[in-house]
Short mmCIF file of N, CA and C in Angstrom, two decimals:
data_model
loop_
_atom_site.label_atom_id
_atom_site.label_comp_id
_atom_site.label_asym_id
_atom_site.label_seq_id
_atom_site.Cartn_x
_atom_site.Cartn_y
_atom_site.Cartn_z
N HIS F 293 32.35 -150.20 41.94
CA HIS F 293 32.82 -149.15 42.56
C HIS F 293 32.62 -147.75 41.50
N ILE F 294 32.27 -146.86 42.34
CA ILE F 294 32.51 -145.43 41.60
C ILE F 294 33.47 -144.50 41.99
N ALA F 295 34.30 -144.69 41.31
CA ALA F 295 35.18 -143.52 41.34
C ALA F 295 35.35 -141.96 40.88
N GLY F 296 35.30 -141.18 41.90
CA GLY F 296 35.21 -139.90 41.58
C GLY F 296 36.26 -139.12 40.75
N ILE F 297 35.84 -137.94 40.39
CA ILE F 297 36.85 -137.36 39.61
C ILE F 297 38.12 -136.94 40.38
N PHE F 298 38.10 -136.90 41.67
CA PHE F 298 38.68 -136.35 42.49
C PHE F 298 40.05 -137.46 43.11
N SER F 299 39.20 -138.80 42.68
CA SER F 299 39.71 -139.95 43.35
C SER F 299 41.29 -140.45 42.84
N SER F 300 41.83 -141.12 43.78
CA SER F 300 43.20 -141.69 42.83
C SER F 300 42.82 -142.92 41.92
N ALA F 301 42.11 -143.21 41.69
CA ALA F 301 41.39 -144.18 41.23
C ALA F 301 41.26 -143.66 39.94
N ALA F 302 40.78 -142.76 39.55
CA ALA F 302 40.76 -142.01 38.14
C ALA F 302 41.91 -141.72 37.56
N THR F 303 42.65 -142.94 37.31
CA THR F 303 43.85 -142.89 36.90
C THR F 303 43.91 -142.29 35.18
N ALA F 304 42.69 -142.04 34.49
CA ALA F 304 42.89 -141.41 33.08
C ALA F 304 43.24 -140.09 33.48
N ILE F 305 43.29 -139.13 34.67
CA ILE F 305 43.73 -138.15 35.06
C ILE F 305 44.99 -137.99 35.39
N ASP F 306 46.10 -137.33 34.59
CA ASP F 306 47.45 -137.01 35.11
C ASP F 306 47.43 -136.16 36.14
N ALA F 307 48.12 -136.24 37.33
CA ALA F 307 47.86 -135.30 38.52
C ALA F 307 48.83 -133.95 38.01
N ASP F 308 50.04 -134.28 36.96
CA ASP F 308 50.57 -133.10 36.94
C ASP F 308 49.64 -132.45 36.12
N THR F 309 48.48 -132.44 35.51
CA THR F 309 47.62 -131.27 34.93
C THR F 309 46.81 -130.79 35.99
N ASP F 310 46.81 -131.16 37.00
CA ASP F 310 45.89 -130.30 38.26
C ASP F 310 46.18 -128.66 38.59
N LEU F 311 45.45 -128.12 38.37
CA LEU F 311 45.70 -126.50 38.43
C LEU F 311 45.62 -125.79 39.76
N PRO F 312 46.83 -125.49 40.39
CA PRO F 312 46.66 -125.19 41.84
C PRO F 312 45.94 -123.65 41.81
N ILE F 313 45.28 -123.41 42.74
CA ILE F 313 44.60 -121.49 42.61
C ILE F 313 44.62 -121.38 43.99
N ALA F 314 45.15 -120.14 44.36
CA ALA F 314 45.25 -119.68 45.72
C ALA F 314 43.94 -119.18 45.98
N GLU F 315 43.44 -118.36 45.23
CA GLU F 315 42.23 -117.67 45.61
C GLU F 315 41.51 -117.30 44.44
N ILE F 316 40.56 -116.76 44.47
CA ILE F 316 39.38 -116.68 43.28
C ILE F 316 39.54 -115.37 43.11
N ASP F 317 40.05 -115.02 41.79
CA ASP F 317 40.41 -113.34 41.52
C ASP F 317 39.49 -113.38 40.21
N GLU F 318 39.63 -112.20 39.62
CA GLU F 318 39.46 -111.98 38.17
C GLU F 318 39.75 -112.49 37.06
N ASN F 319 41.10 -113.48 37.48
CA ASN F 319 41.69 -114.34 36.48
C ASN F 319 41.32 -115.50 36.62
N THR F 320 40.56 -116.21 37.77
CA THR F 320 40.46 -117.83 37.73
C THR F 320 39.61 -118.04 36.69
N LEU F 321 38.81 -117.86 36.66
CA LEU F 321 37.97 -118.49 35.18
C LEU F 321 38.47 -118.99 34.20
N ASP F 322 39.13 -117.70 33.85
CA ASP F 322 39.97 -117.62 32.37
C ASP F 322 41.02 -118.78 32.56
N ASP F 323 41.87 -118.64 33.78
CA ASP F 323 42.86 -119.71 33.85
C ASP F 323 42.31 -121.13 34.06
N ILE F 324 41.10 -121.49 34.65
CA ILE F 324 40.41 -122.43 34.18
C ILE F 324 40.21 -123.58 33.01
N VAL F 325 39.15 -122.30 32.30
CA VAL F 325 39.01 -122.38 31.14
C VAL F 325 39.97 -123.05 30.08
N PHE F 326 41.28 -122.04 30.21
CA PHE F 326 41.74 -122.26 28.89
C PHE F 326 43.23 -122.95 29.32
N SER F 327 42.91 -123.54 30.43
CA SER F 327 44.15 -124.86 30.77
C SER F 327 43.68 -125.96 30.61
N PHE F 328 42.56 -126.09 30.22
CA PHE F 328 42.13 -127.54 29.79
C PHE F 328 41.81 -127.93 28.58
N GLY F 329 42.40 -129.16 28.12
CA GLY F 329 42.70 -129.62 26.78
C GLY F 329 43.86 -129.27 26.28
N GLY F 330 44.04 -129.64 25.24
CA GLY F 330 45.40 -129.61 24.45
C GLY F 330 46.09 -128.16 23.70
N ASP F 331 46.55 -128.24 22.95
CA ASP F 331 47.35 -127.06 22.50
C ASP F 331 46.40 -126.20 21.76
N GLU F 332 45.51 -127.16 20.74
CA GLU F 332 44.58 -126.46 20.13
C GLU F 332 43.36 -126.12 20.66
N ASP F 333 43.07 -126.68 21.62
CA ASP F 333 41.53 -126.90 22.28
C ASP F 333 41.36 -125.67 23.00
N VAL F 334 40.80 -124.61 22.75
CA VAL F 334 40.12 -123.78 23.48
C VAL F 334 39.16 -124.62 24.77
N GLU F 335 37.89 -124.49 24.02
CA GLU F 335 37.05 -124.80 25.02
C GLU F 335 35.97 -125.79 24.32
N ASP F 336 35.62 -126.72 24.96
CA ASP F 336 34.73 -128.09 24.65
C ASP F 336 33.60 -127.64 25.48
N PRO F 337 32.37 -128.59 25.01
CA PRO F 337 31.00 -128.32 25.79
C PRO F 337 31.52 -128.80 27.37
N ALA F 338 31.97 -128.25 27.67
CA ALA F 338 32.40 -128.75 29.43
C ALA F 338 31.56 -127.65 30.51
N VAL F 339 31.68 -128.46 31.65
CA VAL F 339 30.60 -127.71 32.75
C VAL F 339 32.00 -127.44 33.91
N LEU F 340 31.53 -126.61 34.83
CA LEU F 340 32.48 -126.14 35.72
C LEU F 340 31.84 -126.73 37.14
N ILE F 341 32.33 -127.67 37.71
CA ILE F 341 31.60 -128.22 39.34
C ILE F 341 32.59 -127.58 40.28
N LEU F 342 31.64 -127.14 41.24
CA LEU F 342 31.93 -126.33 42.57
C LEU F 342 31.20 -126.35 43.45
N ASN F 343 31.84 -125.76 44.44
CA ASN F 343 31.04 -125.67 45.87
C ASN F 343 30.09 -123.88 45.57
N LYS F 344 29.29 -124.00 46.51
CA LYS F 344 28.46 -123.06 46.37
C LYS F 344 29.33 -121.87 47.04
N LYS F 345 30.18 -121.94 47.85
CA LYS F 345 30.84 -120.73 48.48
C LYS F 345 31.63 -120.22 47.44
N ASP F 346 32.30 -120.91 46.54
CA ASP F 346 33.15 -120.53 45.43
C ASP F 346 32.07 -119.71 44.50
N LEU F 347 31.26 -120.37 44.11
CA LEU F 347 30.16 -119.41 43.20
C LEU F 347 29.91 -118.11 44.09
N LYS F 348 29.70 -118.25 45.28
CA LYS F 348 29.51 -116.93 45.77
C LYS F 348 30.79 -115.99 45.54
N ALA F 349 31.91 -116.49 46.27
CA ALA F 349 33.07 -115.48 45.75
C ALA F 349 33.43 -115.00 44.21
N PHE F 350 32.96 -115.99 43.19
CA PHE F 350 32.93 -115.27 41.78
C PHE F 350 31.75 -114.15 41.59
N SER F 351 30.78 -114.42 42.40
CA SER F 351 29.61 -113.46 42.40
C SER F 351 30.09 -112.15 42.81
N ARG F 352 30.91 -112.33 44.20
CA ARG F 352 31.33 -111.20 44.84
C ARG F 352 32.57 -110.14 44.24
N LEU F 353 33.56 -110.79 43.10
CA LEU F 353 34.17 -110.05 42.33
C LEU F 353 33.59 -108.71 41.57
N ARG F 354 34.03 -107.51 41.83
CA ARG F 354 34.01 -106.38 41.27
C ARG F 354 34.95 -105.35 40.52
N ASP F 355 34.65 -104.92 39.65
CA ASP F 355 36.19 -104.28 39.08
C ASP F 355 36.33 -102.75 39.42
N ALA F 356 37.65 -102.20 39.44
CA ALA F 356 37.97 -101.28 40.01
C ALA F 356 37.03 -99.83 39.86
N ASN F 357 36.18 -99.89 38.85
CA ASN F 357 36.10 -98.79 38.24
C ASN F 357 34.35 -98.75 38.36
N GLY F 358 34.14 -98.21 39.72
CA GLY F 358 32.41 -98.19 40.18
C GLY F 358 31.96 -99.51 40.69
N GLY F 359 32.87 -100.53 40.91
CA GLY F 359 32.51 -101.80 41.64
C GLY F 359 31.18 -102.64 40.83
N LYS F 360 31.24 -102.38 39.34
CA LYS F 360 30.50 -103.21 38.57
C LYS F 360 31.07 -104.72 38.79
N LYS F 361 30.02 -105.60 38.93
CA LYS F 361 30.16 -106.97 38.86
C LYS F 361 30.96 -107.62 37.85
N LEU F 362 32.08 -108.43 38.12
CA LEU F 362 32.65 -109.05 37.04
C LEU F 362 32.47 -110.15 36.04
N HIS F 363 31.56 -111.04 36.94
CA HIS F 363 30.97 -111.80 36.04
C HIS F 363 28.99 -112.03 35.90
N GLU F 364 28.88 -112.28 35.01
CA GLU F 364 27.38 -112.53 34.82
C GLU F 364 26.77 -113.93 35.26
N ILE F 365 26.42 -114.15 36.47
CA ILE F 365 26.05 -114.96 36.87
C ILE F 365 24.34 -115.62 36.99
N LYS F 366 24.04 -116.63 35.94
CA LYS F 366 22.51 -116.81 36.00
C LYS F 366 22.74 -118.14 36.84
N THR F 367 21.63 -118.36 37.84
CA THR F 367 21.52 -119.78 38.33
C THR F 367 19.88 -120.12 38.01
N ASN F 368 20.06 -121.54 38.30
CA ASN F 368 18.76 -122.21 37.84
C ASN F 368 18.54 -123.60 38.81
N GLY F 369 18.40 -123.37 39.98
CA GLY F 369 18.99 -124.47 41.07
C GLY F 369 20.33 -124.64 41.45
N ASN F 370 20.76 -126.08 41.11
CA ASN F 370 22.16 -126.12 41.35
C ASN F 370 22.79 -126.07 40.24
N THR F 371 22.50 -125.73 39.17
CA THR F 371 22.86 -125.33 38.09
C THR F 371 23.14 -123.76 37.42
N GLY F 372 23.59 -123.33 36.31
CA GLY F 372 23.54 -121.99 35.99
C GLY F 372 24.81 -121.95 34.99
N THR F 373 25.20 -120.72 34.65
CA THR F 373 26.22 -120.22 33.86
C THR F 373 27.17 -119.15 34.72
N ILE F 374 28.36 -118.99 34.74
CA ILE F 374 29.15 -117.76 34.74
C ILE F 374 29.58 -117.26 33.38
N ASP F 375 29.54 -116.39 32.99
CA ASP F 375 29.38 -115.74 31.72
C ASP F 375 29.60 -116.74 30.64
N SER F 376 28.45 -117.49 30.43
CA SER F 376 27.99 -118.30 29.58
C SER F 376 28.73 -119.84 30.03
N ILE F 377 29.40 -120.20 31.05
CA ILE F 377 30.37 -121.30 31.01
C ILE F 377 29.35 -122.00 32.06
N PRO F 378 28.92 -123.23 31.64
CA PRO F 378 27.90 -123.79 32.79
C PRO F 378 28.38 -124.30 33.54
N PHE F 379 27.73 -123.96 34.78
CA PHE F 379 28.28 -124.75 36.34
C PHE F 379 27.13 -125.64 36.92
N ILE F 380 27.73 -126.34 37.73
CA ILE F 380 27.14 -127.59 38.75
C ILE F 380 27.66 -127.08 39.90
N ILE F 381 26.70 -126.76 41.01
CA ILE F 381 26.97 -127.17 42.26
C ILE F 381 26.84 -128.25 43.11
N ASN F 382 28.18 -128.82 43.55
CA ASN F 382 28.13 -130.06 44.41
C ASN F 382 29.02 -129.87 45.73
N SER F 383 27.85 -130.31 46.44
CA SER F 383 28.50 -130.29 47.90
C SER F 383 29.89 -130.85 48.30
N ALA F 384 30.17 -131.73 47.55
CA ALA F 384 31.28 -132.68 47.75
C ALA F 384 32.68 -132.25 47.20
N CYS F 385 32.19 -130.98 46.67
CA CYS F 385 33.90 -130.42 46.42
C CYS F 385 34.01 -129.21 47.52
N LYS F 386 35.31 -129.22 48.15
CA LYS F 386 35.68 -128.23 48.94
C LYS F 386 35.79 -126.78 48.30
N ALA F 387 35.60 -126.09 49.11
CA ALA F 387 35.93 -124.48 48.46
C ALA F 387 37.14 -123.92 48.74
N ILE F 388 37.64 -123.10 47.54
CA ILE F 388 39.08 -122.31 47.63
C ILE F 388 38.71 -121.24 48.63
N SER F 389 37.65 -120.80 48.42
CA SER F 389 37.43 -119.42 49.28
C SER F 389 37.31 -119.51 50.79
N ASP F 390 37.09 -120.79 51.12
CA ASP F 390 37.07 -121.12 52.63
C ASP F 390 38.31 -121.33 53.35
N SER F 391 38.59 -120.66 54.36
CA SER F 391 39.88 -120.77 55.30
C SER F 391 40.09 -122.22 55.54
N GLU F 392 38.99 -123.25 55.80
CA GLU F 392 39.23 -124.36 56.49
C GLU F 392 39.52 -125.59 55.45
N THR F 393 39.54 -125.24 53.96
CA THR F 393 40.37 -126.04 53.26
C THR F 393 41.69 -125.88 53.07
N SER F 394 42.36 -126.91 53.36
CA SER F 394 43.93 -127.12 52.95
C SER F 394 44.68 -127.14 51.59
N ASP F 395 45.74 -126.67 51.94
CA ASP F 395 46.78 -126.35 50.46
C ASP F 395 46.50 -127.86 49.90
N GLY F 396 46.40 -128.18 48.58
CA GLY F 396 46.30 -129.46 48.33
C GLY F 396 44.89 -130.18 47.87
N ASP F 397 44.15 -130.05 48.30
CA ASP F 397 42.64 -130.37 48.70
C ASP F 397 42.09 -129.99 47.22
N TYR F 398 41.38 -130.80 46.72
CA TYR F 398 40.45 -130.79 45.42
C TYR F 398 39.35 -130.06 45.55
N CYS F 399 38.80 -128.83 44.77
CA CYS F 399 37.95 -128.30 44.97
C CYS F 399 36.98 -127.72 43.44
N MET F 400 37.51 -127.94 42.64
CA MET F 400 36.94 -127.51 41.70
C MET F 400 37.01 -128.59 40.40
N ALA F 401 36.57 -129.09 39.70
CA ALA F 401 36.70 -129.84 37.92
C ALA F 401 36.08 -129.07 37.09
N TYR F 402 36.66 -129.05 35.88
CA TYR F 402 36.38 -128.60 34.54
C TYR F 402 36.49 -129.67 33.64
N GLY F 403 35.10 -129.98 32.58
CA GLY F 403 35.37 -130.92 31.83
C GLY F 403 33.94 -131.23 31.12
N PRO F 404 34.08 -131.90 29.94
CA PRO F 404 32.64 -132.22 29.74
C PRO F 404 32.24 -133.57 30.67
N LEU F 405 30.98 -133.55 30.74
CA LEU F 405 30.32 -134.64 31.55
C LEU F 405 30.47 -136.09 31.00
N SER F 406 30.27 -135.88 29.51
CA SER F 406 30.44 -137.21 28.67
C SER F 406 32.05 -137.93 29.10
N ASN F 407 33.26 -137.41 29.74
CA ASN F 407 34.07 -137.85 29.85
C ASN F 407 34.25 -138.93 31.34
N TYR F 408 33.08 -138.84 31.86
CA TYR F 408 32.42 -139.44 32.97
C TYR F 408 31.66 -140.45 32.52
N GLN F 409 31.91 -141.84 32.61
CA GLN F 409 30.77 -143.01 32.64
C GLN F 409 30.17 -143.74 33.85
N LEU F 410 28.89 -143.66 34.02
CA LEU F 410 28.38 -144.58 35.30
C LEU F 410 27.87 -145.54 34.32
N THR F 411 27.91 -146.89 34.90
CA THR F 411 27.19 -148.02 34.06
C THR F 411 26.63 -148.61 35.21
N ILE F 412 25.35 -149.17 34.71
CA ILE F 412 24.41 -149.63 35.70
C ILE F 412 24.54 -151.09 35.45
N PHE F 413 24.56 -152.04 36.82
CA PHE F 413 25.08 -153.42 36.04
C PHE F 413 23.72 -154.29 36.54
N SER F 414 22.89 -153.48 37.28
CA SER F 414 21.62 -154.17 37.44
C SER F 414 20.48 -153.61 37.55
N ASP F 415 19.16 -153.97 37.40
CA ASP F 415 17.92 -153.39 37.72
C ASP F 415 17.97 -152.75 39.13
N ILE F 416 17.32 -151.76 39.60
CA ILE F 416 16.83 -151.20 40.78
C ILE F 416 16.27 -152.15 41.18
N ASP F 417 16.42 -152.54 42.41
CA ASP F 417 15.49 -153.48 43.39
C ASP F 417 15.11 -152.56 44.52
N ILE F 418 13.86 -152.59 44.64
CA ILE F 418 12.93 -151.33 45.68
C ILE F 418 11.91 -152.40 46.24
N GLN F 419 12.01 -152.55 47.51
CA GLN F 419 11.50 -153.03 48.80
C GLN F 419 10.80 -152.28 49.33
N ARG F 420 9.81 -152.74 49.77
CA ARG F 420 8.88 -151.96 50.92
C ARG F 420 8.15 -152.68 52.12
N SER F 421 8.13 -152.21 53.07
CA SER F 421 8.04 -153.03 54.18
C SER F 421 7.01 -152.14 55.16
N THR F 422 6.05 -152.74 55.45
CA THR F 422 4.80 -152.19 56.17
C THR F 422 5.32 -152.95 58.05
N ASP F 423 6.03 -153.46 57.90
CA ASP F 423 6.48 -154.11 59.09
C ASP F 423 7.16 -152.98 60.32
N TYR F 424 8.21 -152.30 59.53
CA TYR F 424 9.14 -151.49 60.22
C TYR F 424 8.17 -150.64 60.75
N LYS F 425 8.55 -150.29 62.26
CA LYS F 425 7.55 -149.13 62.88
C LYS F 425 6.32 -149.01 62.81
N PHE F 426 5.62 -150.31 62.58
CA PHE F 426 4.18 -150.46 62.08
C PHE F 426 3.22 -149.57 63.30
N LYS F 427 3.72 -149.48 64.34
CA LYS F 427 2.69 -148.91 65.40
C LYS F 427 2.62 -147.28 65.16
N GLN F 428 3.73 -146.93 64.37
CA GLN F 428 4.00 -145.44 64.36
C GLN F 428 3.59 -145.23 63.20
N GLY F 429 2.98 -145.79 62.12
CA GLY F 429 2.42 -146.06 61.07
C GLY F 429 3.46 -145.61 59.93
N MET F 430 4.75 -145.89 60.24
CA MET F 430 5.77 -145.48 59.38
C MET F 430 5.87 -146.82 58.32
N ILE F 431 6.26 -146.24 56.85
CA ILE F 431 6.82 -147.58 55.73
C ILE F 431 7.82 -146.92 55.70
N ALA F 432 8.67 -148.29 55.59
CA ALA F 432 10.06 -148.28 55.07
C ALA F 432 10.26 -148.79 53.65
N HIS F 433 11.33 -148.27 53.09
CA HIS F 433 11.25 -148.07 51.75
C HIS F 433 13.19 -148.81 51.65
N ARG F 434 13.10 -149.57 50.74
CA ARG F 434 14.79 -150.16 50.89
C ARG F 434 14.99 -149.95 49.16
N SER F 435 16.10 -149.92 48.58
CA SER F 435 16.64 -150.15 47.33
C SER F 435 18.11 -150.07 47.23
N SER F 436 18.56 -151.07 46.05
CA SER F 436 19.95 -151.37 45.65
C SER F 436 20.31 -151.23 44.58
N VAL F 437 21.29 -151.10 43.95
CA VAL F 437 21.35 -151.31 42.35
C VAL F 437 23.20 -151.22 42.53
N PHE F 438 23.54 -152.08 41.71
CA PHE F 438 25.05 -152.12 41.32
C PHE F 438 25.45 -151.70 40.11
N VAL F 439 26.16 -150.66 40.56
CA VAL F 439 26.50 -149.57 39.72
C VAL F 439 28.39 -149.40 39.63
N GLY F 440 28.76 -148.76 38.58
CA GLY F 440 30.27 -148.50 39.00
C GLY F 440 30.32 -147.34 38.02
N GLY F 441 31.53 -146.45 37.91
CA GLY F 441 31.52 -145.08 37.12
C GLY F 441 33.22 -144.47 37.33
N ASN F 442 33.88 -144.12 36.25
CA ASN F 442 35.20 -143.32 36.49
C ASN F 442 35.26 -142.66 35.38
N VAL F 443 36.39 -141.82 35.01
CA VAL F 443 36.71 -141.04 33.92
C VAL F 443 37.24 -141.97 32.92
N ILE F 444 36.53 -141.70 31.79
CA ILE F 444 36.77 -142.32 30.63
C ILE F 444 37.81 -141.92 29.79
N SER F 445 38.20 -140.69 29.88
CA SER F 445 39.06 -139.98 28.52
C SER F 445 40.17 -139.48 29.58
N LYS F 446 41.35 -139.75 28.71
CA LYS F 446 42.60 -139.20 29.05
C LYS F 446 42.55 -137.96 29.22
N ASN F 447 42.76 -137.47 30.56
CA ASN F 447 42.58 -136.09 31.19
C ASN F 447 41.32 -135.33 30.80
N GLY F 448 40.47 -136.27 30.85
CA GLY F 448 38.93 -135.80 30.42
C GLY F 448 38.34 -134.45 31.58
N PHE F 449 39.08 -134.20 32.56
CA PHE F 449 38.70 -133.31 33.38
C PHE F 449 40.04 -132.45 33.81
N LEU F 450 39.80 -131.12 34.17
CA LEU F 450 40.81 -130.59 34.65
C LEU F 450 40.57 -130.39 36.23
N ARG F 451 41.33 -130.94 36.97
CA ARG F 451 41.09 -130.81 38.29
C ARG F 451 41.59 -129.35 39.19
N ILE F 452 40.92 -128.60 40.07
CA ILE F 452 41.45 -127.35 40.66
C ILE F 452 41.70 -127.89 42.27
N LYS F 453 43.08 -127.47 42.47
CA LYS F 453 43.40 -127.86 44.01
C LYS F 453 43.75 -126.12 44.52
N LYS F 454 43.43 -126.53 45.92
CA LYS F 454 43.74 -125.06 46.39
C LYS F 454 45.11 -125.28 46.77
N GLY F 455 45.90 -124.07 46.04
CA GLY F 455 47.26 -123.99 46.44
C GLY F 455 47.88 -122.77 45.95
N THR F 456 48.93 -122.46 46.21
CA THR F 456 49.59 -121.54 45.33
C THR F 456 49.63 -121.83 43.71
N ALA F 457 49.25 -120.67 43.19
CA ALA F 457 49.37 -120.60 41.56
C ALA F 457 50.67 -120.71 40.78
N VAL F 458 50.68 -121.35 40.04
CA VAL F 458 52.15 -121.50 39.29
C VAL F 458 52.44 -120.35 38.36
#
């Protein structure tokens, strides 16, 4: 079974370390980066996993003097950087900036991807069938693999949830 970072099965993450954020503002990125890790850790090679709507919210932040963008965002498909902080867009993340997202819903995660282990227990089995919908000329492919995954480091990710900031 694969246990996601936001899953209660990700028992390596202490729920008391979750960071509530009410809205994306000029301090949000700093709050996330500097809340991760121990007292002496500032930043490990880590990525921010977020929804595209929240990336858009970061891009819309402007300063009070002339409306200059606060963050330099560079995209490369569904990855990129926000002020040199790597990010990955994942539609499985809810958006803090979405009014439909409820308080307490997990929205982002920040941490090194090496803190998540995906284990493959079998070879990928791929089968092809020309029998399915033969008259329409369609070919069906089916594949299966046995995998498992979970967070493997104590508090390996900082989970960000929508809520009132502390």
